[in-house]
Coordinates of C-alpha atoms and ligand atoms in Angstrom, one line a residue:
M1 CA -14.8 -8.4 -58.8
S2 CA -12.7 -5.7 -57.8
T3 CA -9.2 -4.7 -59.3
L4 CA -6.1 -5.1 -57.2
V5 CA -5.9 -1.2 -56.9
E6 CA -9.4 -1.0 -55.7
Q7 CA -8.9 -3.8 -53.0
L8 CA -5.7 -1.7 -51.8
R9 CA -7.9 1.7 -51.8
N10 CA -10.4 -0.6 -49.9
S11 CA -8.0 -1.5 -47.2
E12 CA -7.3 2.1 -46.1
A13 CA -8.2 3.0 -42.9
H14 CA -7.7 0.2 -40.5
K15 CA -9.0 -2.2 -43.2
S16 CA -5.7 -4.2 -43.9
I17 CA -6.3 -7.9 -44.5
F18 CA -4.9 -8.4 -40.9
E19 CA -7.0 -5.8 -39.3
S20 CA -10.3 -6.9 -40.9
A21 CA -9.5 -10.8 -39.9
V22 CA -8.5 -9.7 -36.1
R23 CA -11.7 -7.8 -35.4
Q24 CA -13.3 -11.3 -36.0
N25 CA -11.3 -13.2 -33.3
P26 CA -13.5 -14.3 -30.7
L27 CA -12.9 -13.4 -27.0
P28 CA -13.0 -15.6 -24.2
V29 CA -15.0 -14.0 -20.9
C30 CA -14.8 -15.2 -17.5
A31 CA -17.3 -17.5 -16.3
A32 CA -18.9 -15.1 -14.1
F33 CA -20.3 -12.9 -17.2
G34 CA -22.3 -15.9 -18.4
A35 CA -20.9 -18.5 -21.0
T36 CA -22.2 -17.4 -24.1
G37 CA -23.5 -14.7 -26.1
Q38 CA -24.2 -11.0 -24.6
P39 CA -22.1 -10.8 -21.7
Q40 CA -24.0 -10.1 -18.5
P41 CA -23.0 -7.7 -15.3
V42 CA -22.0 -9.2 -12.1
S43 CA -22.8 -7.7 -8.7
F44 CA -20.0 -7.6 -6.1
K45 CA -19.6 -8.6 -2.4
N46 CA -16.9 -7.7 0.2
T47 CA -14.0 -10.1 0.6
D48 CA -12.2 -10.4 3.8
R49 CA -9.1 -8.6 2.5
V50 CA -8.5 -5.0 3.8
L51 CA -5.7 -2.9 1.9
G52 CA -3.9 -0.2 3.6
T53 CA -0.5 1.7 3.3
K54 CA 2.1 2.8 5.9
D55 CA 0.1 6.4 5.0
S56 CA -3.3 5.0 5.8
D57 CA -4.3 7.8 8.5
G58 CA -3.3 10.4 6.0
V59 CA -5.2 8.8 3.3
R60 CA -8.4 8.5 5.6
A61 CA -8.2 12.2 6.4
K62 CA -7.6 13.3 2.7
F63 CA -10.3 10.8 1.1
P64 CA -13.0 10.0 4.0
Q65 CA -16.2 9.7 1.7
T66 CA -14.5 7.0 -0.5
V67 CA -12.6 5.3 2.6
A68 CA -15.6 5.3 4.5
A69 CA -17.8 4.0 2.1
S70 CA -15.4 1.0 0.8
G71 CA -13.7 0.3 4.1
N72 CA -10.8 -0.5 1.8
V73 CA -12.1 -3.8 1.3
V74 CA -11.4 -5.7 -1.7
L75 CA -14.6 -6.8 -3.5
T76 CA -14.9 -10.1 -5.6
S77 CA -18.0 -11.0 -8.1
A78 CA -21.1 -12.4 -6.5
G79 CA -22.7 -13.5 -9.3
P80 CA -25.3 -12.2 -12.0
S81 CA -26.7 -9.0 -11.3
R82 CA -30.3 -9.0 -10.2
A83 CA -31.3 -5.3 -10.8
T84 CA -31.7 -4.1 -14.2
V85 CA -30.1 -0.7 -14.2
Q86 CA -31.2 1.8 -17.1
G87 CA -30.5 5.1 -18.2
K88 CA -27.0 5.5 -16.7
R89 CA -24.7 7.9 -18.5
V90 CA -21.0 6.8 -18.4
A91 CA -17.8 8.4 -19.6
V92 CA -14.7 6.5 -20.4
L93 CA -11.3 8.0 -21.1
F94 CA -7.5 7.0 -21.8
S95 CA -4.7 8.6 -19.5
G96 CA -1.1 8.5 -20.3
G97 CA 1.1 6.5 -22.6
P98 CA -1.0 4.1 -25.0
A99 CA -1.3 0.2 -24.7
A100 CA -2.1 -2.4 -26.4
G101 CA -5.8 -3.5 -25.4
G102 CA -7.3 -0.1 -24.4
H103 CA -9.8 -0.1 -27.3
N104 CA -10.9 -3.5 -26.0
V105 CA -11.7 -2.1 -22.5
V106 CA -14.2 0.2 -24.2
C107 CA -15.6 -2.4 -26.1
G108 CA -16.1 -4.6 -23.1
L109 CA -18.1 -1.4 -21.1
K110 CA -20.2 -0.9 -23.9
R111 CA -21.3 -4.6 -24.3
V112 CA -22.1 -4.7 -20.5
L113 CA -23.7 -1.4 -20.2
G114 CA -26.1 -2.7 -23.1
D115 CA -28.6 -0.8 -25.0
N116 CA -30.3 0.7 -21.6
N117 CA -27.7 2.8 -20.7
T118 CA -25.2 5.6 -22.6
L119 CA -21.5 5.4 -23.2
F120 CA -19.6 8.4 -24.2
G121 CA -15.8 8.6 -25.3
V122 CA -13.9 11.5 -23.7
R123 CA -11.9 12.9 -26.6
A124 CA -7.7 13.6 -25.7
G125 CA -8.1 12.1 -22.2
P126 CA -8.2 14.1 -18.9
K127 CA -7.9 17.4 -21.1
G128 CA -11.0 16.3 -22.9
L129 CA -12.7 15.9 -19.6
L130 CA -11.9 19.1 -18.4
K131 CA -13.0 20.7 -21.8
G132 CA -16.2 18.6 -21.9
S133 CA -15.2 17.1 -25.4
L134 CA -17.6 13.8 -25.4
F135 CA -19.2 12.0 -28.1
E136 CA -21.6 8.9 -27.8
I137 CA -20.3 5.5 -28.7
T138 CA -21.9 3.1 -31.1
D139 CA -22.4 -0.6 -31.3
A140 CA -20.8 0.1 -35.0
N141 CA -17.6 2.0 -33.3
V142 CA -17.3 -1.3 -30.9
D143 CA -17.2 -3.7 -34.0
F144 CA -14.6 -1.4 -35.8
I145 CA -12.3 -0.9 -32.8
I146 CA -12.4 -4.4 -31.2
N147 CA -9.1 -6.2 -31.1
T148 CA -7.3 -3.2 -32.6
G149 CA -4.1 -1.7 -31.2
G150 CA -3.4 2.2 -29.9
F151 CA -5.6 4.8 -28.3
D152 CA -6.5 6.6 -31.4
F153 CA -10.4 6.0 -31.3
L154 CA -10.3 8.6 -28.4
G155 CA -6.8 9.8 -28.2
S156 CA -5.0 10.3 -24.6
D157 CA -3.0 13.1 -22.5
R158 CA -1.3 13.3 -19.6
T159 CA -3.0 16.1 -17.8
K160 CA -3.2 15.9 -13.9
I161 CA -6.4 17.1 -12.4
K162 CA -5.4 19.1 -9.6
S163 CA -6.4 22.6 -9.1
A164 CA -9.8 23.8 -7.8
E165 CA -10.4 25.3 -11.4
Q166 CA -9.8 21.9 -13.1
F167 CA -12.2 20.1 -10.5
A168 CA -14.9 22.8 -11.1
Q169 CA -14.2 22.2 -14.7
V170 CA -14.8 18.3 -14.4
R171 CA -18.0 19.2 -12.5
D172 CA -19.5 21.0 -15.3
T173 CA -18.7 18.6 -17.8
C174 CA -20.4 16.1 -15.7
I175 CA -23.6 18.3 -15.2
K176 CA -23.3 19.4 -18.8
H177 CA -23.5 15.7 -20.0
R178 CA -25.4 14.5 -17.0
L179 CA -22.9 12.0 -16.5
D180 CA -23.4 9.1 -13.6
A181 CA -20.0 7.6 -13.8
I182 CA -16.3 8.1 -15.3
V183 CA -13.9 5.4 -16.5
V184 CA -10.5 6.3 -16.2
I185 CA -8.3 3.8 -18.3
G186 CA -4.5 4.6 -17.0
G187 CA -1.5 3.8 -15.1
D188 CA -0.5 4.5 -11.6
D189 CA -0.6 8.6 -11.9
S190 CA -3.8 8.1 -13.9
N191 CA -5.4 5.9 -11.2
T192 CA -4.3 8.2 -8.5
N193 CA -6.3 10.9 -10.6
A194 CA -9.3 8.6 -10.8
A195 CA -8.8 7.9 -6.7
V196 CA -9.0 11.8 -6.1
L197 CA -11.6 12.3 -8.7
A198 CA -13.7 9.6 -6.9
E199 CA -13.5 11.5 -3.5
S200 CA -14.1 15.0 -5.1
L201 CA -17.1 14.0 -7.2
Y202 CA -18.6 11.7 -4.2
T203 CA -21.5 13.7 -3.4
G204 CA -23.1 17.1 -4.6
V205 CA -22.7 16.9 -8.3
K206 CA -26.4 16.4 -9.5
E207 CA -29.3 18.1 -8.4
D208 CA -30.5 15.7 -6.1
G209 CA -27.4 16.1 -4.2
S210 CA -26.0 12.7 -5.4
G211 CA -22.2 12.2 -7.0
V212 CA -20.5 11.0 -10.1
Q213 CA -19.1 7.4 -9.7
V214 CA -15.4 7.1 -10.7
I215 CA -13.7 3.6 -11.7
G216 CA -10.1 2.9 -12.9
V217 CA -8.5 0.6 -14.9
P218 CA -5.2 -0.7 -14.8
K219 CA -2.9 0.4 -18.0
T220 CA 0.5 0.6 -18.8
I221 CA 3.1 -1.1 -20.7
D222 CA 5.5 -0.5 -18.3
G223 CA 4.0 -3.4 -15.8
D224 CA 4.9 -1.4 -12.8
L225 CA 1.1 -1.1 -11.9
Q226 CA 0.7 -4.6 -9.8
V227 CA -1.1 -5.5 -6.5
G228 CA 0.4 -9.1 -5.7
D229 CA -2.0 -11.6 -6.7
L230 CA -4.9 -9.0 -6.9
L231 CA -3.5 -7.4 -9.8
A232 CA -0.7 -9.6 -11.6
I233 CA -0.1 -7.3 -14.1
S234 CA -1.4 -4.1 -16.2
F235 CA -2.7 -4.4 -19.6
G236 CA -0.2 -3.5 -22.4
F237 CA 2.7 -5.3 -21.1
D238 CA 2.4 -8.6 -22.9
T239 CA 2.1 -6.9 -26.2
A240 CA 5.0 -4.4 -25.8
T241 CA 7.3 -7.0 -24.4
R242 CA 6.4 -9.5 -27.1
I243 CA 7.0 -6.7 -29.7
Y244 CA 10.4 -5.9 -28.4
S245 CA 11.2 -9.5 -27.7
E246 CA 10.8 -10.2 -31.3
M247 CA 12.9 -7.1 -32.3
V248 CA 15.9 -8.2 -29.7
G249 CA 15.6 -11.9 -30.9
N250 CA 16.2 -10.8 -34.4
I251 CA 18.9 -8.3 -33.5
L252 CA 20.5 -11.3 -31.6
Q253 CA 20.3 -13.6 -34.5
D254 CA 22.3 -10.6 -36.6
T255 CA 25.0 -10.3 -34.0
S256 CA 26.0 -14.0 -34.0
S257 CA 25.6 -13.9 -37.7
S258 CA 27.8 -10.7 -38.7
L259 CA 30.1 -11.2 -35.8
K260 CA 31.4 -7.9 -35.3
Y261 CA 28.7 -5.5 -33.5
W262 CA 27.7 -5.0 -30.1
H263 CA 24.0 -3.5 -29.9
F264 CA 22.8 -1.6 -26.7
V265 CA 19.2 -1.6 -26.7
K266 CA 17.5 0.9 -24.1
L267 CA 13.9 -0.4 -23.4
M268 CA 10.9 1.6 -22.6
G269 CA 9.6 1.4 -19.2
R270 CA 9.8 4.9 -17.2
S271 CA 11.0 3.5 -13.6
A272 CA 10.8 -0.3 -13.1
S273 CA 12.8 -2.6 -15.2
H274 CA 9.9 -5.3 -15.7
V275 CA 10.1 -4.6 -19.4
A276 CA 13.9 -5.3 -19.3
L277 CA 13.7 -8.3 -17.2
E278 CA 10.7 -9.9 -19.4
V279 CA 12.6 -9.3 -22.7
A280 CA 15.5 -10.8 -21.1
L281 CA 13.9 -14.0 -19.8
Q282 CA 12.5 -14.3 -23.5
T283 CA 15.8 -13.8 -25.5
K284 CA 18.5 -14.4 -23.1
P285 CA 21.3 -11.7 -24.4
A286 CA 24.6 -11.3 -22.9
I287 CA 23.9 -8.5 -20.8
T288 CA 20.5 -7.0 -19.1
L289 CA 21.1 -4.2 -16.5
I290 CA 18.0 -4.2 -13.9
S291 CA 17.4 -0.8 -12.3
E292 CA 16.3 -1.9 -9.0
E293 CA 19.4 -4.2 -8.6
V294 CA 21.7 -1.0 -9.3
A295 CA 19.9 0.6 -6.7
T296 CA 19.8 -2.3 -4.1
R297 CA 23.5 -2.9 -4.6
K298 CA 24.2 0.9 -4.5
M299 CA 26.1 0.5 -7.9
S300 CA 28.0 3.6 -9.1
L301 CA 28.1 4.7 -12.9
A302 CA 31.6 3.5 -12.8
S303 CA 30.9 0.2 -11.4
I304 CA 28.3 -0.4 -14.1
V305 CA 30.4 0.3 -16.8
D306 CA 33.0 -1.5 -15.5
G307 CA 31.0 -4.9 -15.3
I308 CA 29.8 -4.0 -18.9
A309 CA 33.5 -3.7 -20.3
Q310 CA 34.4 -6.9 -18.3
V311 CA 31.8 -8.9 -20.4
I312 CA 32.7 -7.3 -23.6
V313 CA 36.5 -8.2 -22.9
D314 CA 35.7 -11.7 -21.7
R315 CA 33.9 -12.6 -24.7
S316 CA 36.3 -11.0 -27.0
H317 CA 38.9 -13.4 -25.5
K318 CA 36.8 -16.2 -26.5
G319 CA 36.3 -14.7 -30.1
M320 CA 32.8 -13.3 -29.6
N321 CA 33.4 -9.5 -30.5
Y322 CA 29.5 -9.2 -30.5
G323 CA 26.7 -9.2 -28.0
V324 CA 23.3 -7.5 -27.0
L325 CA 23.1 -5.5 -23.9
L326 CA 19.5 -4.4 -22.5
A327 CA 19.4 -1.3 -20.3
P328 CA 15.8 -0.2 -18.8
E329 CA 14.6 3.4 -19.7
G330 CA 14.8 4.6 -16.1
L331 CA 18.2 3.1 -15.2
I332 CA 19.8 6.8 -14.5
E333 CA 17.5 7.2 -11.8
F334 CA 18.4 4.1 -9.9
I335 CA 21.9 5.0 -10.2
P336 CA 22.3 6.2 -6.3
E337 CA 24.4 9.3 -7.1
M338 CA 22.4 10.1 -10.1
N339 CA 19.2 9.7 -8.1
A340 CA 20.3 12.4 -5.4
M341 CA 21.5 14.4 -7.9
I342 CA 18.2 14.5 -10.1
A343 CA 16.1 14.9 -6.6
D344 CA 18.0 18.1 -5.7
L345 CA 17.5 19.1 -9.4
N346 CA 13.9 18.6 -9.2
D347 CA 13.7 20.6 -6.2
V348 CA 15.8 23.6 -7.6
L349 CA 13.6 23.4 -11.1
A350 CA 10.7 23.6 -8.8
H351 CA 11.5 26.2 -6.8
H352 CA 13.3 28.6 -9.4
A353 CA 10.7 27.6 -12.2
A354 CA 10.2 31.3 -13.6
D355 CA 14.1 32.2 -13.4
F356 CA 15.0 29.2 -15.2
A357 CA 12.4 29.3 -17.9
A358 CA 13.5 33.1 -18.8
L359 CA 17.0 31.6 -19.1
A360 CA 18.8 31.2 -22.7
D361 CA 19.3 27.6 -23.2
D362 CA 23.4 27.7 -22.8
A363 CA 22.9 29.7 -19.4
K364 CA 20.6 26.8 -17.9
P365 CA 23.2 24.2 -16.9
G366 CA 25.2 27.2 -15.1
F367 CA 22.5 28.4 -13.5
V368 CA 21.2 25.2 -12.2
A369 CA 24.4 24.0 -10.9
S370 CA 25.1 27.4 -8.9
K371 CA 22.2 26.1 -7.0
L372 CA 22.9 22.3 -6.7
R373 CA 24.9 21.0 -3.9
A374 CA 28.7 21.0 -5.0
D375 CA 28.7 16.8 -5.5
N376 CA 25.7 17.1 -7.3
A377 CA 26.9 20.1 -9.5
S378 CA 30.1 18.6 -10.2
L379 CA 28.5 15.2 -11.1
L380 CA 26.3 17.2 -13.5
A381 CA 29.4 18.9 -15.1
S382 CA 30.9 15.5 -15.8
L383 CA 28.2 14.1 -17.9
P384 CA 28.0 14.8 -21.6
D385 CA 26.0 17.5 -22.8
Y386 CA 23.4 15.3 -24.7
I387 CA 22.5 14.1 -21.1
V388 CA 22.7 17.2 -19.2
N389 CA 20.2 18.7 -21.8
M390 CA 17.6 16.1 -21.0
L391 CA 18.0 16.1 -17.3
L392 CA 16.9 19.7 -17.6
A393 CA 14.1 19.6 -20.1
E394 CA 10.6 19.9 -18.7
R395 CA 8.8 17.1 -16.5
D396 CA 5.5 16.0 -17.4
S397 CA 2.5 17.4 -15.5
H398 CA 2.9 14.6 -12.6
G399 CA 6.4 15.9 -12.3
N400 CA 8.3 13.0 -13.7
L401 CA 11.6 13.3 -15.5
Q402 CA 11.3 12.2 -19.4
V403 CA 13.6 9.4 -19.3
S404 CA 12.4 8.3 -22.7
L405 CA 14.6 11.2 -24.0
I406 CA 17.7 10.6 -22.3
P407 CA 20.0 8.6 -24.3
T408 CA 21.5 6.3 -21.5
E409 CA 22.3 3.6 -24.3
Q410 CA 24.6 5.9 -26.0
L411 CA 26.0 7.1 -22.7
L412 CA 26.9 3.4 -21.8
I413 CA 28.6 3.0 -25.1
D414 CA 30.7 5.9 -25.0
M415 CA 31.6 4.9 -21.3
A416 CA 32.2 1.3 -22.1
K417 CA 34.3 2.0 -25.2
R418 CA 36.7 3.9 -22.8
R419 CA 37.0 1.3 -20.3
V420 CA 37.4 -1.6 -22.8
K421 CA 40.3 0.3 -24.1
E422 CA 41.9 0.6 -20.7
L423 CA 41.0 -3.3 -19.9
D424 CA 42.9 -4.5 -23.2
P425 CA 43.5 -1.9 -26.4
A426 CA 43.6 -5.0 -28.7
V427 CA 39.7 -5.5 -28.0
P428 CA 37.5 -4.2 -30.7
F429 CA 34.3 -2.7 -29.9
A430 CA 31.9 -1.4 -32.6
A431 CA 28.4 -0.6 -31.1
H432 CA 25.0 0.3 -32.5
N433 CA 22.4 2.1 -30.1
H434 CA 18.7 1.4 -30.3
F435 CA 15.5 2.6 -28.4
L436 CA 12.6 0.4 -28.4
G437 CA 9.8 2.3 -27.3
Y438 CA 7.0 3.5 -29.0
E439 CA 7.0 0.9 -31.1
G440 CA 5.5 -1.5 -28.7
R441 CA 2.8 0.7 -27.1
C442 CA 0.4 0.4 -30.1
G443 CA 1.0 -3.0 -31.5
A444 CA -2.5 -4.9 -32.2
P445 CA -3.1 -6.7 -28.5
T446 CA -1.9 -10.3 -27.8
L447 CA -4.8 -12.6 -27.1
F448 CA -3.9 -12.2 -23.6
D449 CA -4.1 -8.4 -23.6
A450 CA -7.2 -8.5 -25.7
A451 CA -8.9 -11.0 -23.4
Y452 CA -7.9 -9.2 -20.3
T453 CA -8.9 -5.8 -21.5
Y454 CA -12.2 -6.9 -22.7
N455 CA -13.0 -8.5 -19.3
L456 CA -11.6 -5.4 -17.4
G457 CA -14.1 -3.3 -19.3
L458 CA -17.0 -6.0 -18.4
T459 CA -15.7 -5.6 -14.8
A460 CA -15.5 -1.8 -15.0
G461 CA -19.1 -1.5 -16.5
S462 CA -20.3 -3.9 -13.9
L463 CA -19.1 -1.9 -11.0
I464 CA -20.8 0.9 -12.3
L465 CA -24.2 -0.8 -12.7
D466 CA -23.5 -2.1 -9.2
G467 CA -23.1 1.4 -7.7
R468 CA -19.6 1.2 -6.6
T469 CA -17.1 4.1 -6.8
G470 CA -13.4 4.8 -6.2
Y471 CA -12.3 1.3 -7.0
M472 CA -9.9 -0.2 -9.7
A473 CA -11.2 -3.1 -11.7
T474 CA -9.1 -6.2 -12.1
I475 CA -9.1 -10.0 -13.3
T476 CA -7.8 -12.4 -11.0
D477 CA -6.9 -16.1 -11.3
L478 CA -5.6 -15.9 -14.8
T479 CA -4.6 -19.4 -15.4
R480 CA -7.8 -20.8 -13.6
G481 CA -10.4 -18.8 -15.8
G482 CA -10.5 -15.5 -14.1
T483 CA -12.4 -13.9 -11.6
P484 CA -13.9 -10.0 -11.9
Q485 CA -12.7 -8.2 -8.7
A486 CA -12.2 -4.7 -7.4
I487 CA -9.6 -3.0 -5.8
P488 CA -10.1 0.1 -3.5
L489 CA -8.1 2.9 -4.9
A490 CA -7.4 4.8 -1.8
G491 CA -5.9 1.4 -0.1
L492 CA -3.2 1.8 -2.7
L493 CA -2.1 5.5 -1.8
N494 CA 1.0 6.7 -0.4
I495 CA 2.6 10.0 0.2
E496 CA 5.6 10.8 -2.2
R497 CA 7.6 13.9 -2.9
R498 CA 6.8 15.3 -6.3
H499 CA 7.5 19.0 -7.6
G500 CA 9.2 19.9 -4.0
Q501 CA 6.1 18.4 -2.6
D502 CA 4.2 15.7 -0.5
E503 CA 1.6 14.2 -2.6
F504 CA -0.8 11.0 -2.5
V505 CA 0.5 8.7 -5.1
I506 CA -0.1 4.9 -6.2
E507 CA 3.5 3.5 -5.5
K508 CA 5.1 2.2 -8.6
A509 CA 5.7 -2.0 -8.3
L510 CA 9.3 -2.2 -8.9
V511 CA 11.0 -5.4 -9.8
R512 CA 11.8 -7.3 -6.5
M513 CA 15.1 -8.8 -6.0
D514 CA 13.8 -12.2 -4.1
S515 CA 10.9 -12.3 -7.1
P516 CA 10.9 -15.7 -8.7
A517 CA 11.6 -14.0 -12.2
M518 CA 14.5 -12.0 -10.7
Q519 CA 15.9 -15.1 -9.3
Y520 CA 15.5 -17.2 -12.2
F521 CA 17.1 -14.4 -14.2
V522 CA 20.2 -14.1 -11.8
S523 CA 20.7 -18.0 -11.7
R524 CA 21.2 -17.9 -15.7
R525 CA 22.6 -14.5 -16.6
D526 CA 26.4 -15.6 -16.2
E527 CA 25.9 -18.3 -18.5
W528 CA 24.2 -16.1 -21.3
A529 CA 27.0 -13.9 -20.9
R530 CA 29.7 -16.5 -21.4
S531 CA 28.2 -18.4 -24.3
D532 CA 25.3 -17.7 -26.9
L533 CA 22.2 -19.2 -25.9
F534 CA 19.7 -16.6 -26.9
T535 CA 16.4 -17.6 -28.0
S536 CA 14.4 -15.9 -30.7
P537 CA 10.5 -15.7 -29.3
G538 CA 9.5 -15.0 -32.9
P539 CA 6.6 -12.8 -33.6
R540 CA 3.5 -12.7 -31.4
Q541 CA 0.7 -15.0 -32.9
F542 CA -2.7 -14.2 -32.9
W543 CA -3.4 -17.9 -34.2
G544 CA -0.9 -20.7 -33.5
P545 CA 1.1 -22.4 -30.5
T546 CA 2.1 -19.0 -28.4
T547 CA -1.4 -17.6 -28.9
H548 CA -2.1 -18.2 -25.5
Q549 CA 1.3 -17.4 -23.8
L550 CA 1.5 -15.3 -20.7
P551 CA 4.5 -13.0 -20.0
I552 CA 7.2 -15.2 -18.3
S553 CA 7.9 -13.1 -15.5
V554 CA 4.0 -12.7 -14.8
A555 CA 3.8 -16.7 -14.7
L556 CA 7.0 -17.1 -12.5
N557 CA 6.0 -14.6 -10.2
S558 CA 2.3 -15.8 -9.9
G559 CA 3.6 -19.3 -9.1
A560 CA 1.6 -20.7 -12.1
D561 CA 2.8 -24.2 -13.4
S562 CA 2.3 -23.4 -16.8
L563 CA 2.9 -20.2 -19.3
M564 CA -0.3 -20.2 -20.8
F565 CA -3.5 -18.2 -19.4
R566 CA -7.0 -19.4 -19.2
I567 CA -9.9 -17.1 -19.2
G568 CA -13.2 -18.5 -19.6
Ligands
FBP601 P1 2.1 5.2 -18.5 O1 2.6 5.4 -17.4 O2 1.3 6.4 -19.0 O3 1.6 3.9 -19.3 O4 3.5 5.8 -19.9 C1 4.4 4.6 -20.0 C2 5.5 5.3 -21.1 O5 5.2 4.6 -22.0 C3 6.9 5.1 -20.6 O6 7.3 3.7 -20.6 C4 7.6 5.9 -21.1 O7 8.6 6.8 -20.2 C5 6.8 7.2 -21.3 O8 5.0 6.7 -21.3 C6 6.9 7.9 -22.3 O9 5.8 9.2 -22.4 P2 5.3 9.9 -23.5 O10 4.4 9.4 -24.4 O11 4.9 11.1 -22.9 O12 6.8 10.3 -24.6

């Protein structure tokens, strides 16, 4: 019998009571993979759905081999694979921000590849692929990482593979490790990387002239990698939004208990407002801003602040000097005047990168302002230093503004305070700011994310064994048992302006104003502003009544008649 001190020491390094128990949680699999025991790989066949975007001709010219091979046709599972494939060497990597369930993709891959093939983990994301930093994944690894959160088993990064030298490095890694396939687990930018890699590695990598297969897996807590009914949601969104919803529910409970504070909460989700919308649907706070609505209605910063201040004043007149506001992380970029200024700023930064980098920090705003259009320069000058400094901060390697660093919630508090005073000086307004972001990305996956990702791993592995390349794995029919399918990556590509240049990218799926989730939110939000109707969804459950719950927005948008998913 061990002492309590020994028990505590033994729980270190991912062996808490919870972690040990959740590893044993059984995962449902789609019927296509076989009902019980060791999941069996499936083969794939064409459906009658062909994907294409407005830039299809350009895509065909840039991705001739993968488009010719797939015809941009969606694949669906076609029963158990008949061929026994042996000796495949497959590498898997995480790319971009962490999202709960990533480890289970690796577990699904390992299980479906079985003992006849070898799975390698790439350390530290695309950067590790360039360096050739790989190690073999064992069954013992799978038993240890299954159902655990985070990406820490492999690590991740945001390197974009774009230069000729980088492509040559990837080829070297493939040759050195005799790879047959690479699985990229990532968001829109990373799956764009996967599409580019699939084309570049299509032929001529191995001695016999053959290529290396590349398969993408849809990850991002932002929920902005969606393809209608083919991809209802990326993995990680459910876990992150449930964690944020629990925290926002707790804050709501506090506001109506202490009766004296407003809380302005910025929620992660770089561009799209899916996270903010989902948390709003789960908790029903007084105010939720949706960036896409701001853009559609062409709202100015002043008009947004005006709306916020009016709710604060109206609630105060009813004796409610408290409330919660949710703001999406990407809000700033969706306010038309800010968006125009940021686009101008991005071009200036891209074209004067060396001069800008050589300047002292305090000289940077003046330098940039001198190159901006006059209206953009005066907008920049009107913003507080804490916003300007972040707008000038380094872009990530995909050219994205690092919106998680911009304290939008503080800007809104400062501006709302001034406006409330103008509207009614007698209204008290004490506010706290919060940023809920990193807390949500690495929690232990909900059962939905755990099962979804395990099945995505089984699908990605099956696609490799079936000889496919240039596809993204997906599971459709999430409330009807689940169907493994594959989306041709090139069929998702569009042209977008990045770093001052046109590039092929997978377009982010934004919140649509006419979506059922948004319409439901719009139909209820005025009532939520007027009176306290908030709900506390509580912690995510691994055993219990909410275990099988889907995100509310996903259920509404897929026309489901139940909030519960069913895989298997
Ligand atoms: P991905 O698109 O790579 O999944 O990352 C999403 C995200 O979590 C955003 O919500 C956030 O803006 C960003 O990552 C933060 O990135 P970083 O980890 O580099 O600070």
